PDB file of C-alpha atoms in Angstrom:
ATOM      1  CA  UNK A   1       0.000   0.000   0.000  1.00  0.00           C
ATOM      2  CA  UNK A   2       3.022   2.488   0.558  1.00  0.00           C
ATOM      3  CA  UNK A   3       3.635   4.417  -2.439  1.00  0.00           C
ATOM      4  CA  UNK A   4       0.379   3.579  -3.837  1.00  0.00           C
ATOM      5  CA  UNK A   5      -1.389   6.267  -5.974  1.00  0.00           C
ATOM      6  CA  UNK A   6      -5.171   7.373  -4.884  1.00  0.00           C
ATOM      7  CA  UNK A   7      -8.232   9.388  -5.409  1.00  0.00           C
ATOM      8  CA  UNK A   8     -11.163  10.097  -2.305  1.00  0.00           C
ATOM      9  CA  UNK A   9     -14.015  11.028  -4.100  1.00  0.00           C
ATOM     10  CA  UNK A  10     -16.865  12.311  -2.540  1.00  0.00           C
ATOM     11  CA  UNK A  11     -19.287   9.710  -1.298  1.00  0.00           C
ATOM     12  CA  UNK A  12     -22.970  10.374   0.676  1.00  0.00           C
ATOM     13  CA  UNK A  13     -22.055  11.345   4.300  1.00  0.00           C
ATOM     14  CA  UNK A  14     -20.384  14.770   4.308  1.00  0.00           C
ATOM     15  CA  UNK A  15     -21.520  17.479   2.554  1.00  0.00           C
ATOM     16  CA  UNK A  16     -19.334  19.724   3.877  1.00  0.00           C
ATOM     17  CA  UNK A  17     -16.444  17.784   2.258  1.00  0.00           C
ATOM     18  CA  UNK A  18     -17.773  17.716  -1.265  1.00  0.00           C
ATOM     19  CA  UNK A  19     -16.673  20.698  -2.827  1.00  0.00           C
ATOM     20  CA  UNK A  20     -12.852  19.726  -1.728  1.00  0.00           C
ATOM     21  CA  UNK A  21     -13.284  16.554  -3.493  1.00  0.00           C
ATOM     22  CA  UNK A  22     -11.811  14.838  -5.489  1.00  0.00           C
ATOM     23  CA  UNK A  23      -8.319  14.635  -4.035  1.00  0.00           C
ATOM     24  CA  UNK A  24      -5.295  12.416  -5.276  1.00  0.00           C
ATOM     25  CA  UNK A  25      -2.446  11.351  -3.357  1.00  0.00           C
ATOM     26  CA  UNK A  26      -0.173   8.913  -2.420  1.00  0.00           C
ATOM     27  CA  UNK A  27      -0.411   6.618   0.287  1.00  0.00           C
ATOM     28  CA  UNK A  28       3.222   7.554   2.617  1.00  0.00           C
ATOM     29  CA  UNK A  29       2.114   5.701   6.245  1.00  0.00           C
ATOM     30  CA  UNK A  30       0.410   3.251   7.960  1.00  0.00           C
ATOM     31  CA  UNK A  31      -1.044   4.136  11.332  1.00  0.00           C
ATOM     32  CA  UNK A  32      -2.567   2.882  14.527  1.00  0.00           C
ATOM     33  CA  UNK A  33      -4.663   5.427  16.810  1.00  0.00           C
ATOM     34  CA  UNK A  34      -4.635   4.412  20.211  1.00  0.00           C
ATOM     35  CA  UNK A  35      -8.247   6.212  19.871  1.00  0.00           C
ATOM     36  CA  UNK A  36      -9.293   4.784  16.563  1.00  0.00           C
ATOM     37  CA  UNK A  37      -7.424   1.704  16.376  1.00  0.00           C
ATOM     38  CA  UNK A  38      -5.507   0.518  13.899  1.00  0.00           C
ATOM     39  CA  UNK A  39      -6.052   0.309   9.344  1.00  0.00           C
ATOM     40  CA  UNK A  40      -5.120   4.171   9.096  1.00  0.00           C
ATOM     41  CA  UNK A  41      -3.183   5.466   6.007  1.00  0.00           C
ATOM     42  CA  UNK A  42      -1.648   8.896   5.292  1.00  0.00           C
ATOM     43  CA  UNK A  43      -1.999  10.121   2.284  1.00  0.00           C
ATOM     44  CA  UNK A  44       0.098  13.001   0.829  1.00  0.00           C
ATOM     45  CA  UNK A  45      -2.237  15.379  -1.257  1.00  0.00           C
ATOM     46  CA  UNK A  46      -0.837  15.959  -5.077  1.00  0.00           C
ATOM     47  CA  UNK A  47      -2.434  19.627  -4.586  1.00  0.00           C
ATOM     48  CA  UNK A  48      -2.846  20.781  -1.191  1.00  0.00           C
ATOM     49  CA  UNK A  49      -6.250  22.966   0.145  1.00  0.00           C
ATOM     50  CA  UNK A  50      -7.328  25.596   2.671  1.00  0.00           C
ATOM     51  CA  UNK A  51     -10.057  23.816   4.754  1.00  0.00           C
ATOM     52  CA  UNK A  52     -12.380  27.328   6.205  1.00  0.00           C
ATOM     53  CA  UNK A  53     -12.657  26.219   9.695  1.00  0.00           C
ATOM     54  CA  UNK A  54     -14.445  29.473  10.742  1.00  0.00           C
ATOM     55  CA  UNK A  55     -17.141  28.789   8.036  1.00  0.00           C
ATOM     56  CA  UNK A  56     -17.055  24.814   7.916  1.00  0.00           C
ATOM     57  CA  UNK A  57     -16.582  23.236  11.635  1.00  0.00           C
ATOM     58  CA  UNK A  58     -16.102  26.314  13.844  1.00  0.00           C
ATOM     59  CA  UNK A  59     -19.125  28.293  13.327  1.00  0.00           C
ATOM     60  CA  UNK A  60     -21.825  26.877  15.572  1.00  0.00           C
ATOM     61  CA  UNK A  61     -19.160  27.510  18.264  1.00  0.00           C
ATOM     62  CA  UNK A  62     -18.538  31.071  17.743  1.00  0.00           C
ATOM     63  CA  UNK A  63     -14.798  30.529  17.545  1.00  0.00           C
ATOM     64  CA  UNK A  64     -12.385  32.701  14.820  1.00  0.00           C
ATOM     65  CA  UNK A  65      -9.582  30.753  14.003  1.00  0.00           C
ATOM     66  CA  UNK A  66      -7.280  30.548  11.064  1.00  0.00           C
ATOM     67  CA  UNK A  67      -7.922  28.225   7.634  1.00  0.00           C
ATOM     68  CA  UNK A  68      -6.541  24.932   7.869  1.00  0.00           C
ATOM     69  CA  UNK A  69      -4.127  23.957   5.135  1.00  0.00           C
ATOM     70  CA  UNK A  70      -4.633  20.316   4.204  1.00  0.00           C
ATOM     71  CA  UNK A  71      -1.980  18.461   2.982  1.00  0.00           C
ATOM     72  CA  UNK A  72      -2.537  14.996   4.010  1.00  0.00           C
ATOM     73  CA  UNK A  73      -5.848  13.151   4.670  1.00  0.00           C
ATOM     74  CA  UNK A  74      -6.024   9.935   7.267  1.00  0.00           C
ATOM     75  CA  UNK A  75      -8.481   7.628   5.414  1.00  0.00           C
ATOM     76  CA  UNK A  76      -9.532   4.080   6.775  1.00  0.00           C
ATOM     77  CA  UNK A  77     -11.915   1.863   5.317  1.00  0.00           C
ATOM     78  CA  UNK A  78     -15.650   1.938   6.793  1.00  0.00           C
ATOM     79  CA  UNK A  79     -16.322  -1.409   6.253  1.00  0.00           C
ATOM     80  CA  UNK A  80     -15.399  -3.666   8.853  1.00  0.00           C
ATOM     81  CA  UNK A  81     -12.608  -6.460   7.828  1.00  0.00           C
ATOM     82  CA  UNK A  82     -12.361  -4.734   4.406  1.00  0.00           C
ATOM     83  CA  UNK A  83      -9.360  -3.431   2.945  1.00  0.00           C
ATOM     84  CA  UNK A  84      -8.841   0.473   1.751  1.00  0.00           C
ATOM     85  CA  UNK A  85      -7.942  -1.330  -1.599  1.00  0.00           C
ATOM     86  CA  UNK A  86     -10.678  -2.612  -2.984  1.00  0.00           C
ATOM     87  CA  UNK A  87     -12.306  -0.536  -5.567  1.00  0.00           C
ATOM     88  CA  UNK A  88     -14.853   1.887  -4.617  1.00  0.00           C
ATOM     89  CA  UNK A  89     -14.164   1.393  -0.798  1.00  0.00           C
ATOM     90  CA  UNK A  90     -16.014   3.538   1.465  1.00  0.00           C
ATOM     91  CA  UNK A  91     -13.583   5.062   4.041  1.00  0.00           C
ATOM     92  CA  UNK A  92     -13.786   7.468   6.653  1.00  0.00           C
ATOM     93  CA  UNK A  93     -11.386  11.220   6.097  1.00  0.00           C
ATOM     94  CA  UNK A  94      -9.201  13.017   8.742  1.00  0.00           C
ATOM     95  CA  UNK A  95      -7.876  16.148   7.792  1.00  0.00           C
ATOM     96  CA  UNK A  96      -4.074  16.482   8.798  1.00  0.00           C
ATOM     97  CA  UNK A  97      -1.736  19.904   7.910  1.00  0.00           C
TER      98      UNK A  97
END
């Protein structure tokens, strides 16, 4: 899976996410979350984005902060005992600067 080239296209769950998508990358990490267990992959964006946190996540809290820049998403696959490898896998996106 290292090295391997991918797109996230945008699925049915997050709306909010769909005009940032599609995204390629490649796949540079495997990870284990001690809160989310383990199946996570980083993967390096070909073309970077500024994620408005203010208008996106932050608003209903009434914070100002500063866009994110995302250059990596954490993706795992959303279907239990499936691999992030099989074609039109379903997989749940972290945004990571």
């Amino acid at each position: 899976m290292i090295n391997r080239k991918v797109e996230i296209e945008y699925g049915d769950q997050n709306d909010l996410m769909e005009r940032f998508l599609p995204r390629a990358g490649k796949i540079t990490h495997k990870l284990t979350s001690a809160e989310w267990g383990e199946g996570w992959y980083a993967v390096l964006l070909d073309l970077p984005f500024t994620y408005p946190v203010n208008e996106l996540r932050e608003a209903a809290l009434k914070k100002r902060t500063k866009p994110l820049t995302v250059s990596y998403f954490l993706i795992k696959s959303r279907w239990q005992d499936h691999s992030i490898d099989a074609k039109g896998a379903s997989v749940f996106v972290l945004l990571a600067e």
